[in-house]
XYZ file of C-alpha atoms in Angstrom:
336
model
C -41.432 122.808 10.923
C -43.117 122.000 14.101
C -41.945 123.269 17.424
C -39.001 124.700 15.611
C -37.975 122.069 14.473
C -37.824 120.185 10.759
C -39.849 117.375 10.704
C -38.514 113.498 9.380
C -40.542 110.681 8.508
C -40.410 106.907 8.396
C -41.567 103.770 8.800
C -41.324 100.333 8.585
C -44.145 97.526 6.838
C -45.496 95.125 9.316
C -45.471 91.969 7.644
C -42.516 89.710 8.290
C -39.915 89.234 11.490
C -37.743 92.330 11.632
C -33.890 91.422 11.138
C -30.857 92.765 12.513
C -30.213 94.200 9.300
C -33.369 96.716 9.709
C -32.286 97.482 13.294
C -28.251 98.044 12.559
C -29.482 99.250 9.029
C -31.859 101.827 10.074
C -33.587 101.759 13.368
C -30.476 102.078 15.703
C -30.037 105.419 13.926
C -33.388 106.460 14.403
C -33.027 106.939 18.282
C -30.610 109.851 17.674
C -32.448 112.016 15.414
C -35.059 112.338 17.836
C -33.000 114.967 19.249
C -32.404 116.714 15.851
C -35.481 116.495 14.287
C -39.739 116.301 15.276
C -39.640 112.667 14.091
C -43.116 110.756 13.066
C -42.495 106.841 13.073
C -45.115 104.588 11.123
C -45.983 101.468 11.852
C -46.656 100.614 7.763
C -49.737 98.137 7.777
C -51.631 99.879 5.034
C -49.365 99.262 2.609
C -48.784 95.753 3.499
C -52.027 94.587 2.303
C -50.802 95.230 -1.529
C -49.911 91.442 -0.577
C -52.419 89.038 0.698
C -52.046 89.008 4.737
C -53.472 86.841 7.425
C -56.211 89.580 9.529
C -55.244 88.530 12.947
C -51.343 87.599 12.408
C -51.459 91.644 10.770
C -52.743 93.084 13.827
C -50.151 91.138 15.821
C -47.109 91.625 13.754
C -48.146 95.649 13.835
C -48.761 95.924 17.638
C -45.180 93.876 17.909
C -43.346 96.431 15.521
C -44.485 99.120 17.572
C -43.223 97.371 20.795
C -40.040 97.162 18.981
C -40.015 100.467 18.266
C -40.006 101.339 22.228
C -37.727 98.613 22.784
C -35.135 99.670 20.356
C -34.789 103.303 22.383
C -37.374 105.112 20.764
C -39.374 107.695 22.805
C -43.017 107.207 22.306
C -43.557 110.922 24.094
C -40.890 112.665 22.168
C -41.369 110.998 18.731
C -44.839 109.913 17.207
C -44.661 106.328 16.894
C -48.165 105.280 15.132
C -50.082 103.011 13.231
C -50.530 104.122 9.594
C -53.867 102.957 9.635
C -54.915 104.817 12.808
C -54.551 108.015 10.781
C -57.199 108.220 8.169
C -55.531 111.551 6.250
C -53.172 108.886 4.427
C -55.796 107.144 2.339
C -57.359 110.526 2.087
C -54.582 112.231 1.054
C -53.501 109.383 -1.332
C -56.392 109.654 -3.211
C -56.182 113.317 -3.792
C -52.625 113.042 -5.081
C -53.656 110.441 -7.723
C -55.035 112.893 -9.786
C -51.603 114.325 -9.838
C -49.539 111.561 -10.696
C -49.105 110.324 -14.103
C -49.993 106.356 -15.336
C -46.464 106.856 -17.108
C -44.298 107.667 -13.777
C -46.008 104.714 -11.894
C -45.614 102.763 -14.918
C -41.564 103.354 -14.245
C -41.421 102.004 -11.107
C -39.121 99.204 -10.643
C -40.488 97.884 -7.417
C -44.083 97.317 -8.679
C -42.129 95.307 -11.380
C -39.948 93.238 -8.698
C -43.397 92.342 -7.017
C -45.539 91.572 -9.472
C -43.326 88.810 -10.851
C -42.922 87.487 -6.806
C -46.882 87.909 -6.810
C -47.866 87.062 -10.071
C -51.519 85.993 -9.080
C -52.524 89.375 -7.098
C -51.336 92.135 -8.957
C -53.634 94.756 -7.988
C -54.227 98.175 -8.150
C -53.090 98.672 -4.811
C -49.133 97.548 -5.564
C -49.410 99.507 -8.791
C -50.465 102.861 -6.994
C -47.951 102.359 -3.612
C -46.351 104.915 -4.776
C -48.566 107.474 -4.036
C -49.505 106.256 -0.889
C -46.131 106.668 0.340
C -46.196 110.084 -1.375
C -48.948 110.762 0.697
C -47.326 109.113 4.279
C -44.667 111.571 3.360
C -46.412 114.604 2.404
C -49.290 114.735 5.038
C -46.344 115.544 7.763
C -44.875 118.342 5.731
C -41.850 115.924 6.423
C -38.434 118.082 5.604
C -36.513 114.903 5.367
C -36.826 111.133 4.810
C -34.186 108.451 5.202
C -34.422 105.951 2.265
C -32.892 103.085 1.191
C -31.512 102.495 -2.344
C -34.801 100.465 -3.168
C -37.123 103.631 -2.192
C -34.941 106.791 -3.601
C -37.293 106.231 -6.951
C -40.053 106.774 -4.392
C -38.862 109.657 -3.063
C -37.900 111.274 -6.459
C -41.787 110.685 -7.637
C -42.850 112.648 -3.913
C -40.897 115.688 -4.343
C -41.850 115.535 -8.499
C -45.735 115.310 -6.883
C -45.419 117.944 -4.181
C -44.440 120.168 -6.767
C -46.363 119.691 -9.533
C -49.306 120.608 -7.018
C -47.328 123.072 -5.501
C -46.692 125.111 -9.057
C -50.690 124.867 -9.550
C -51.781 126.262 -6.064
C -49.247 128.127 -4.212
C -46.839 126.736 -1.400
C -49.017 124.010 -0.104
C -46.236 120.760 0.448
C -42.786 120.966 1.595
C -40.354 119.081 -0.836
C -38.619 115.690 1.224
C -34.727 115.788 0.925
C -33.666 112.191 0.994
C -31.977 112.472 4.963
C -28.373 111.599 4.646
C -26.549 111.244 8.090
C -24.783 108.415 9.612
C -25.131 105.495 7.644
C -26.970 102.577 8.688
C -24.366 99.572 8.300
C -25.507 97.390 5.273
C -26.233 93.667 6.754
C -26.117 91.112 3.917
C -27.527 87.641 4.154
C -25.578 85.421 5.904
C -25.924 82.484 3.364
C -25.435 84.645 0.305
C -23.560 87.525 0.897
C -24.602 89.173 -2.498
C -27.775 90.149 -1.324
C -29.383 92.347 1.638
C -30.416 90.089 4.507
C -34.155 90.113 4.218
C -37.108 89.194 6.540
C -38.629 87.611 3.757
C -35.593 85.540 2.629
C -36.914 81.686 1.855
C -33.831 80.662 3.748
C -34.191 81.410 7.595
C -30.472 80.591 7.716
C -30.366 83.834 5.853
C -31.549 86.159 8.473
C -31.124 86.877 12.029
C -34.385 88.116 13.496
C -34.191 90.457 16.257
C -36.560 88.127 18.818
C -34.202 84.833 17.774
C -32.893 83.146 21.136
C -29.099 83.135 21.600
C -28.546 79.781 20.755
C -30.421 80.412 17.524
C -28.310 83.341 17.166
C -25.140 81.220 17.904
C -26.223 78.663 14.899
C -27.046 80.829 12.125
C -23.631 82.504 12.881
C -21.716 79.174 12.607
C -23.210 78.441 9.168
C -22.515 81.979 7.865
C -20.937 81.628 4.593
C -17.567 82.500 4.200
C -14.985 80.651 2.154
C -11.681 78.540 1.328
C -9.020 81.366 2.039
C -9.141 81.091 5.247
C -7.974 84.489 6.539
C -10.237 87.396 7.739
C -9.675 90.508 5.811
C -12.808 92.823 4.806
C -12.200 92.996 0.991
C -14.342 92.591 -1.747
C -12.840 88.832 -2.776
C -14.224 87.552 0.831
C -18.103 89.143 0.918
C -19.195 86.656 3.234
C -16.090 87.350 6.109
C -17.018 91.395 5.362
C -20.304 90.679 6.019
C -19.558 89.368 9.473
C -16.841 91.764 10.298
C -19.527 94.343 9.449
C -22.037 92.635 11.528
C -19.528 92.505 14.338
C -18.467 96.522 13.628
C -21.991 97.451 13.637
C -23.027 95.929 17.211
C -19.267 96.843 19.019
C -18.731 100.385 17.507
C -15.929 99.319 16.144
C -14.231 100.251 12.353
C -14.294 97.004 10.249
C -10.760 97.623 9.710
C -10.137 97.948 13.376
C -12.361 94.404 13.341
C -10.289 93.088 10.862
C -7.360 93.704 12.762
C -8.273 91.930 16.190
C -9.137 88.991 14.147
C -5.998 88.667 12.263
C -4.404 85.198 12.361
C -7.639 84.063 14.004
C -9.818 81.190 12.394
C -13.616 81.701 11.089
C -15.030 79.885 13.910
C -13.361 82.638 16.557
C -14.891 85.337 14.331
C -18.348 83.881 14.235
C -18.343 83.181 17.523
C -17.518 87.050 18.702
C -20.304 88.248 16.004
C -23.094 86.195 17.835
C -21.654 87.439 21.104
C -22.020 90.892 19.808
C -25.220 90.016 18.374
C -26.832 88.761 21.993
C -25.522 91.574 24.144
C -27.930 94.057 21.756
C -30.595 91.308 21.148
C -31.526 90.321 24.932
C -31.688 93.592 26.265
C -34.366 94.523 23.733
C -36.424 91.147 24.272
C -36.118 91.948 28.144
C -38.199 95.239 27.107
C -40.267 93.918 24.157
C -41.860 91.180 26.962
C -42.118 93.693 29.236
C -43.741 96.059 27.017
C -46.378 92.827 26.108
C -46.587 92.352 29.695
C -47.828 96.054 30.051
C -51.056 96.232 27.739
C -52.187 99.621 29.299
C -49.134 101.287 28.567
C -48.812 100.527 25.068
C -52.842 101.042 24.593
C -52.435 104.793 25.765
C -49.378 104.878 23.688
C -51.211 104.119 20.933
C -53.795 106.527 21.680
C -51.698 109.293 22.222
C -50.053 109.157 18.960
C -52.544 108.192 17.425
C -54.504 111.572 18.000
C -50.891 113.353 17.722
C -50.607 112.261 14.416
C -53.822 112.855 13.257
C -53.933 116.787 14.548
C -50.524 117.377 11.882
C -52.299 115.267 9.298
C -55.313 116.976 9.591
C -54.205 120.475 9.334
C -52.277 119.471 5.772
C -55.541 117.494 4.703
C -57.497 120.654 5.370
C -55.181 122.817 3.559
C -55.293 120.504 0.157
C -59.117 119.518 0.261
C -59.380 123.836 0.363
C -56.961 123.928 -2.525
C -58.751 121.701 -5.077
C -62.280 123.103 -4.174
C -63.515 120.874 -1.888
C -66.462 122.018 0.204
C -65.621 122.730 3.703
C -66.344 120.196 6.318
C -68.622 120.893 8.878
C -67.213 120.515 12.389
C -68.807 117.287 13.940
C -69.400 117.718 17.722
């Protein structure tokens, strides 16, 4: 708890363009449960070296997540929005809670698996141990909650199985993450193959709608959206690629894909794909107005950075403190 209030966690990896899919998926939810919760927002670049990055297109990617961030409608003085790298209590942390994680659980993880056979040339230690790492993003905050996707519940199942395995050794040291399970976060799928999540790494950038594309961009990769032969719009499991958009379309308008479905009936695909990359543009521009203005504004987002920056590591510290005591460590002389 901190001010009284339970504490959430997330983050997002900066590699990659953000898609609408991670804002209508996630982030657009985010903005609320700063109101609920004491919320710490990462900006995930540590991790994102498991894969081989370019130095200088890192550092911009990471500074341009966090602008997104503000952009998006989250507080920088009411949530901690911070670079995981900034904070030197995850590494520290991570290491500490290696030798209380088992070669056999990390062994399980299907993600290290899915990765290894995409990077088959750099499979290092660092992809293999991720794990922990995030056990450690998660832990450091005494986070209460942590919203996950399907692809990071195993994650979150090997924190909590960490936190107490230490905890039943020394005492009541780490709160134990519930997965947070509130509104949920529409699920975007790509628009080119509706079977799978629309991802910023997809090969085909048809796929994907990136939340800085232009509208007319917007407007083309909505025309070539998949759909199919039938013809109609209903949001059923036989048309995944006319769900998809209706989703899409719910998603930005507030509206029930049902309700969707309905004001499209008796409509052609081009009507409905037209009206999704409406809906698309009237979120999109007013968050590129504010991410150039934000760029535009270096001070501001340097003392942002800054400020959370030292917010995040006074709550790391005081967990970091409180483990390096518990395993024996010596204590660590102030430094003036």
């Amino acid at each position: 708890m901190i001010n009284g209030n339970k504490v959430l966690f997330s983050g997002m990896q900066a590699t990659g363009s953000l898609t609408i899919g991670n804002y209508l998926g996630a982030m657009k939810n985010w903005v609320a449960l700063a109101d609920e919760f004491e919320c710490f927002y990462c900006v995930v670049d540590m991790h994102s070296i498991t894969i081989r990055q370019d130095p200088a297109e890192l550092r911009r990617r990471a500074r341009k997540l966090l602008q997104i961030y503000i952009a998006a409608g989250l507080d920088p003085e009411k949530s901690c929005l911070y670079y995981q790298s900034h904070v030197s209590g995850h590494a520290e942390l991570a290491w500490i809670l290696n030798c209380f994680t088992y070669m056999g659980e990390l062994n399980r993880m299907t993600q290290f698996k899915d990765k290894s056979a995409k990077h088959a040339d750099n499979i290092n230690a660092g992809l293999f141990d991720y794990p922990v790492l995030m056990a450690a993003d998660i832990l450091l905050f005494q986070a209460d909650v942590v919203p996950v996707g399907v692809d990071q519940k195993q994650h979150l199942e090997l924190t909590r199985t960490i936190a107490e395995r230490f905890n039943n050794l020394y005492g009541d040291v780490f709160t134990v993450p519930e997965p947070y399970i509130g509104k949920v976060g529409a699920k975007i799928m790509s628009l080119q193959d509706p079977a799978r999540k629309m991802s910023k790494s997809d090969e085909n950038p048809n796929g994907s709608i990136y939340l800085l594309d232009d509208p007319d961009t917007v407007a083309r990769k909505c025309r070539r959206a998949v759909t199919d032969s039938e013809g109609m719009i209903r949001y059923c499991a036989e048309q995944p690629g006319v769900s998809n958009l209706l989703d899409i379309y719910s998603a930005c308008t507030g509206k029930t894909p049902q309700e969707a479905e309905k004001e499209f009936d008796g409509q052609g695909y081009g009507v409905l794909k037209d009206a999704v990359a409406e809906s698309l543009n009237a979120i999109l521009q007013p968050l590129q107005k504010r991410v150039a203005e934000l760029e535009a504004d270096k001070a501001y987002v340097d003392r942002i950075i800054r400020d959370n920056a030292e917010k995040a590591q006074y709550y790391s510290t005081k967990t970091l403190r409180k483990v390096q005591k518990k395993v024996g460590f010596p204590e660590r002389p102030r430094i003036k």
